[in-house]
Amino acid sequence: MSALQPILFVDRDGTLIKEPQDHQVDRLDKLRLVEDVIPALLKLRDAGWQFVIVTNQDGLGTDAFPQEDFDVPQHAMLDVFESQGIHFRDVLVDVSTAADPAPTRKPGTGLVMPYVRDRRIDWTRSAMVGDRDTDIAFADNLGIRGFKLATAEFGEGTDWLSIAHELVDAPRTARVERNTAETRIVVSVDLDGPSEPAVSTGLGFFDHMLAQLGKHGGFGLTLACKGDLHVDEHHVVEDCALALGQALAQALGDKRGVARYGFLLPMDEALASVALDLSGRPCFTFRGGFSRERVGDLPTELVTHFFRSLCESGGITLNLKIEGDNDHHKVEACFKGVARALRIAISRDGCDLPSTKGVL
């Protein structure tokens, strides 16, 4: 059986071409492409998407908007895209007005009913791009993702390159807010967008260790926590671990394509041995110990509690062994070692689910 076909439905004015102040592209001198539309569509084309234009053209064919006034710039626009290797599978035009709308007028879906009945279309990946709320409502009516472009007239939105990145690269991201009577935490991760970690918990050494997870784990990490440090450090460390584990689990999704396993990191005289599995089954085993009560402002007893909590909310199996003389080195080796194991485990390794069970 052939693979299902994703479709990108696109508005015309304000989306493919810039919309003039009079809202009618009825002359060649009004024809201007929207920024980055060609490289974005090429990226989508190369990833297997096909393109369908769905546009409302109020009163087209009337004396106020003659058909030939539309056709000349329209054909020129299509020629430009064709010259760049971009072909539109279909051009669907509704000519009704807002005062007298037809079922085919967006956000109505009348124009695309043949596509709705086409079982060869991949609706889970298909999407709509437009510059107005009616385009997003159209996407909602089809049950597909909708992207609204930012324009000077209609305000905030996204851009073409971001849309192509979102659809083609499918970045694995998550944002988790955890609010309790003891802590307030916001954590964001981007497994495919490594960046400098931004961490603030009120515990300097703990911030440093969390930053190691993001830096050496190769993923984007921001985490901000306000907690009851006037009581002690326990709630902050535990709840940060729970929120981070939840974010990792959400970003990983069904874990299709991940390497799944991660395997040893020296830190001067200290040695951390790490075996990690994104199994979906929380399990934490620790061998070793610390001689100091604290390293910086972090109680060493909370190191193992952090990793146990991370495993519980993230569905991670983790075996961690630490040996050495310097507790600072040993704690840091634990965090860096787990980070490097995570880096391997979350990396994309094809598209198959790495489990004979069919689920992780």
mmCIF file of C-alpha atoms in Angstrom, residues 62-204:
data_model
loop_
_atom_site.group_PDB
_atom_site.id
_atom_site.type_symbol
_atom_site.label_atom_id
_atom_site.label_comp_id
_atom_site.label_asym_id
_atom_site.label_seq_id
_atom_site.Cartn_x
_atom_site.Cartn_y
_atom_site.Cartn_z
ATOM 1 C CA THR A 62 -18.575 40.906 -11.598
ATOM 2 C CA ASP A 63 -18.080 44.369 -13.046
ATOM 3 C CA ALA A 64 -16.324 45.365 -9.822
ATOM 4 C CA PHE A 65 -13.770 42.548 -10.232
ATOM 5 C CA PRO A 66 -13.594 41.268 -13.823
ATOM 6 C CA GLN A 67 -12.259 37.745 -14.326
ATOM 7 C CA GLU A 68 -9.430 38.891 -16.572
ATOM 8 C CA ASP A 69 -8.177 41.293 -13.887
ATOM 9 C CA PHE A 70 -7.746 38.277 -11.620
ATOM 10 C CA ASP A 71 -6.374 35.908 -14.263
ATOM 11 C CA VAL A 72 -3.378 37.973 -15.425
ATOM 12 C CA PRO A 73 -1.606 38.286 -12.025
ATOM 13 C CA GLN A 74 -2.828 34.815 -11.040
ATOM 14 C CA HIS A 75 -1.170 33.170 -14.035
ATOM 15 C CA ALA A 76 1.979 35.222 -13.465
ATOM 16 C CA MET A 77 2.080 34.085 -9.818
ATOM 17 C CA LEU A 78 1.688 30.429 -10.782
ATOM 18 C CA ASP A 79 4.396 30.813 -13.425
ATOM 19 C CA VAL A 80 6.812 32.171 -10.832
ATOM 20 C CA PHE A 81 6.171 29.237 -8.512
ATOM 21 C CA GLU A 82 6.424 26.746 -11.389
ATOM 22 C CA SER A 83 9.779 28.253 -12.392
ATOM 23 C CA GLN A 84 11.018 27.409 -8.890
ATOM 24 C CA GLY A 85 9.722 23.844 -9.013
ATOM 25 C CA ILE A 86 6.577 24.454 -6.972
ATOM 26 C CA HIS A 87 3.371 23.025 -8.430
ATOM 27 C CA PHE A 88 -0.118 23.490 -7.025
ATOM 28 C CA ARG A 89 -2.252 20.391 -7.227
ATOM 29 C CA ASP A 90 -5.416 22.472 -7.301
ATOM 30 C CA VAL A 91 -6.594 26.089 -7.207
ATOM 31 C CA LEU A 92 -9.975 26.411 -5.498
ATOM 32 C CA VAL A 93 -11.697 29.799 -5.683
ATOM 33 C CA ASP A 94 -14.908 30.957 -4.020
ATOM 34 C CA VAL A 95 -16.479 34.062 -5.586
ATOM 35 C CA SER A 96 -19.233 34.752 -3.054
ATOM 36 C CA THR A 97 -19.163 37.753 -0.728
ATOM 37 C CA ALA A 98 -19.217 38.102 3.037
ATOM 38 C CA ALA A 99 -22.708 39.599 2.724
ATOM 39 C CA ASP A 100 -23.956 36.608 0.725
ATOM 40 C CA PRO A 101 -21.683 33.701 1.620
ATOM 41 C CA ALA A 102 -21.815 30.320 -0.077
ATOM 42 C CA PRO A 103 -21.015 26.972 1.608
ATOM 43 C CA THR A 104 -17.793 27.055 -0.403
ATOM 44 C CA ARG A 105 -16.598 30.268 1.230
ATOM 45 C CA LYS A 106 -13.999 29.857 3.958
ATOM 46 C CA PRO A 107 -14.340 28.968 6.750
ATOM 47 C CA GLY A 108 -16.838 26.677 5.033
ATOM 48 C CA THR A 109 -15.317 23.530 3.561
ATOM 49 C CA GLY A 110 -17.508 23.111 0.491
ATOM 50 C CA LEU A 111 -14.634 23.668 -1.937
ATOM 51 C CA VAL A 112 -12.561 20.821 -0.503
ATOM 52 C CA MET A 113 -15.208 18.123 -0.122
ATOM 53 C CA PRO A 114 -13.587 15.933 -2.817
ATOM 54 C CA TYR A 115 -10.435 15.949 -0.683
ATOM 55 C CA VAL A 116 -12.394 15.094 2.459
ATOM 56 C CA ARG A 117 -13.640 11.952 0.713
ATOM 57 C CA ASP A 118 -10.171 10.998 -0.560
ATOM 58 C CA ARG A 119 -8.842 8.177 1.602
ATOM 59 C CA ARG A 120 -5.348 8.596 0.172
ATOM 60 C CA ILE A 121 -4.813 11.857 2.082
ATOM 61 C CA ASP A 122 -2.886 11.902 5.354
ATOM 62 C CA TRP A 123 -5.073 14.182 7.475
ATOM 63 C CA THR A 124 -2.842 13.745 10.539
ATOM 64 C CA ARG A 125 -0.062 15.690 8.775
ATOM 65 C CA SER A 126 -2.101 17.957 6.509
ATOM 66 C CA ALA A 127 -2.382 21.624 7.453
ATOM 67 C CA MET A 128 -3.728 25.039 6.435
ATOM 68 C CA VAL A 129 -1.751 28.286 6.156
ATOM 69 C CA GLY A 130 -3.485 31.657 5.979
ATOM 70 C CA ASP A 131 -3.396 35.191 7.290
ATOM 71 C CA ARG A 132 -6.888 35.526 8.750
ATOM 72 C CA ASP A 133 -8.970 33.997 11.500
ATOM 73 C CA THR A 134 -11.271 32.522 8.824
ATOM 74 C CA ASP A 135 -8.325 30.448 7.583
ATOM 75 C CA ILE A 136 -7.757 29.046 11.069
ATOM 76 C CA ALA A 137 -11.487 28.353 11.423
ATOM 77 C CA PHE A 138 -11.346 26.566 8.057
ATOM 78 C CA ALA A 139 -8.531 24.379 9.423
ATOM 79 C CA ASP A 140 -10.556 23.676 12.565
ATOM 80 C CA ASN A 141 -13.548 22.656 10.438
ATOM 81 C CA LEU A 142 -11.330 20.198 8.547
ATOM 82 C CA GLY A 143 -9.755 18.911 11.759
ATOM 83 C CA ILE A 144 -6.215 19.810 10.675
ATOM 84 C CA ARG A 145 -3.505 22.117 11.992
ATOM 85 C CA GLY A 146 -3.812 25.784 11.173
ATOM 86 C CA PHE A 147 -0.973 28.307 10.918
ATOM 87 C CA LYS A 148 -1.638 32.047 10.844
ATOM 88 C CA LEU A 149 0.978 34.201 9.171
ATOM 89 C CA ALA A 150 1.965 37.460 10.806
ATOM 90 C CA THR A 151 0.979 40.479 8.714
ATOM 91 C CA ALA A 152 1.002 44.228 9.267
ATOM 92 C CA GLU A 153 -2.789 44.301 8.940
ATOM 93 C CA PHE A 154 -3.810 41.278 10.997
ATOM 94 C CA GLY A 155 -1.168 41.276 13.710
ATOM 95 C CA GLU A 156 0.773 38.533 15.385
ATOM 96 C CA GLY A 157 1.425 35.148 13.870
ATOM 97 C CA THR A 158 4.216 33.024 12.512
ATOM 98 C CA ASP A 159 6.335 33.013 9.359
ATOM 99 C CA TRP A 160 6.853 30.614 6.466
ATOM 100 C CA LEU A 161 10.214 29.218 7.547
ATOM 101 C CA SER A 162 8.856 28.449 11.020
ATOM 102 C CA ILE A 163 5.882 26.674 9.485
ATOM 103 C CA ALA A 164 8.128 24.525 7.288
ATOM 104 C CA HIS A 165 10.322 23.707 10.292
ATOM 105 C CA GLU A 166 7.308 22.775 12.388
ATOM 106 C CA LEU A 167 5.794 20.494 9.737
ATOM 107 C CA VAL A 168 8.904 18.913 8.254
ATOM 108 C CA ASP A 169 11.294 18.693 11.184
ATOM 109 C CA ALA A 170 8.509 17.925 13.676
ATOM 110 C CA PRO A 171 10.477 19.351 16.614
ATOM 111 C CA ARG A 172 9.913 17.500 19.856
ATOM 112 C CA THR A 173 9.053 20.199 22.357
ATOM 113 C CA ALA A 174 7.077 20.482 25.573
ATOM 114 C CA ARG A 175 6.189 23.105 28.152
ATOM 115 C CA VAL A 176 5.055 22.098 31.622
ATOM 116 C CA GLU A 177 3.756 24.259 34.447
ATOM 117 C CA ARG A 178 3.669 22.687 37.897
ATOM 118 C CA ASN A 179 2.084 24.741 40.643
ATOM 119 C CA THR A 180 1.655 23.495 44.182
ATOM 120 C CA ALA A 181 1.443 25.074 47.617
ATOM 121 C CA GLU A 182 5.199 24.512 47.849
ATOM 122 C CA THR A 183 6.598 25.337 44.401
ATOM 123 C CA ARG A 184 5.750 27.104 41.142
ATOM 124 C CA ILE A 185 7.666 25.734 38.173
ATOM 125 C CA VAL A 186 7.738 26.377 34.445
ATOM 126 C CA VAL A 187 9.950 24.119 32.345
ATOM 127 C CA SER A 188 10.387 23.944 28.576
ATOM 128 C CA VAL A 189 12.423 21.435 26.576
ATOM 129 C CA ASP A 190 13.279 21.204 22.888
ATOM 130 C CA LEU A 191 14.862 17.849 22.135
ATOM 131 C CA ASP A 192 15.855 18.945 18.628
ATOM 132 C CA GLY A 193 16.919 22.501 19.388
ATOM 133 C CA PRO A 194 20.001 22.561 21.607
ATOM 134 C CA SER A 195 20.651 25.956 23.171
ATOM 135 C CA GLU A 196 22.291 27.432 26.233
ATOM 136 C CA PRO A 197 20.318 26.246 29.279
ATOM 137 C CA ALA A 198 18.462 28.876 31.302
ATOM 138 C CA VAL A 199 17.833 27.620 34.839
ATOM 139 C CA SER A 200 16.801 29.444 38.000
ATOM 140 C CA THR A 201 15.714 27.593 41.135
ATOM 141 C CA GLY A 202 17.230 29.652 43.957
ATOM 142 C CA LEU A 203 19.849 26.946 44.539
ATOM 143 C CA GLY A 204 23.069 27.862 42.757
#
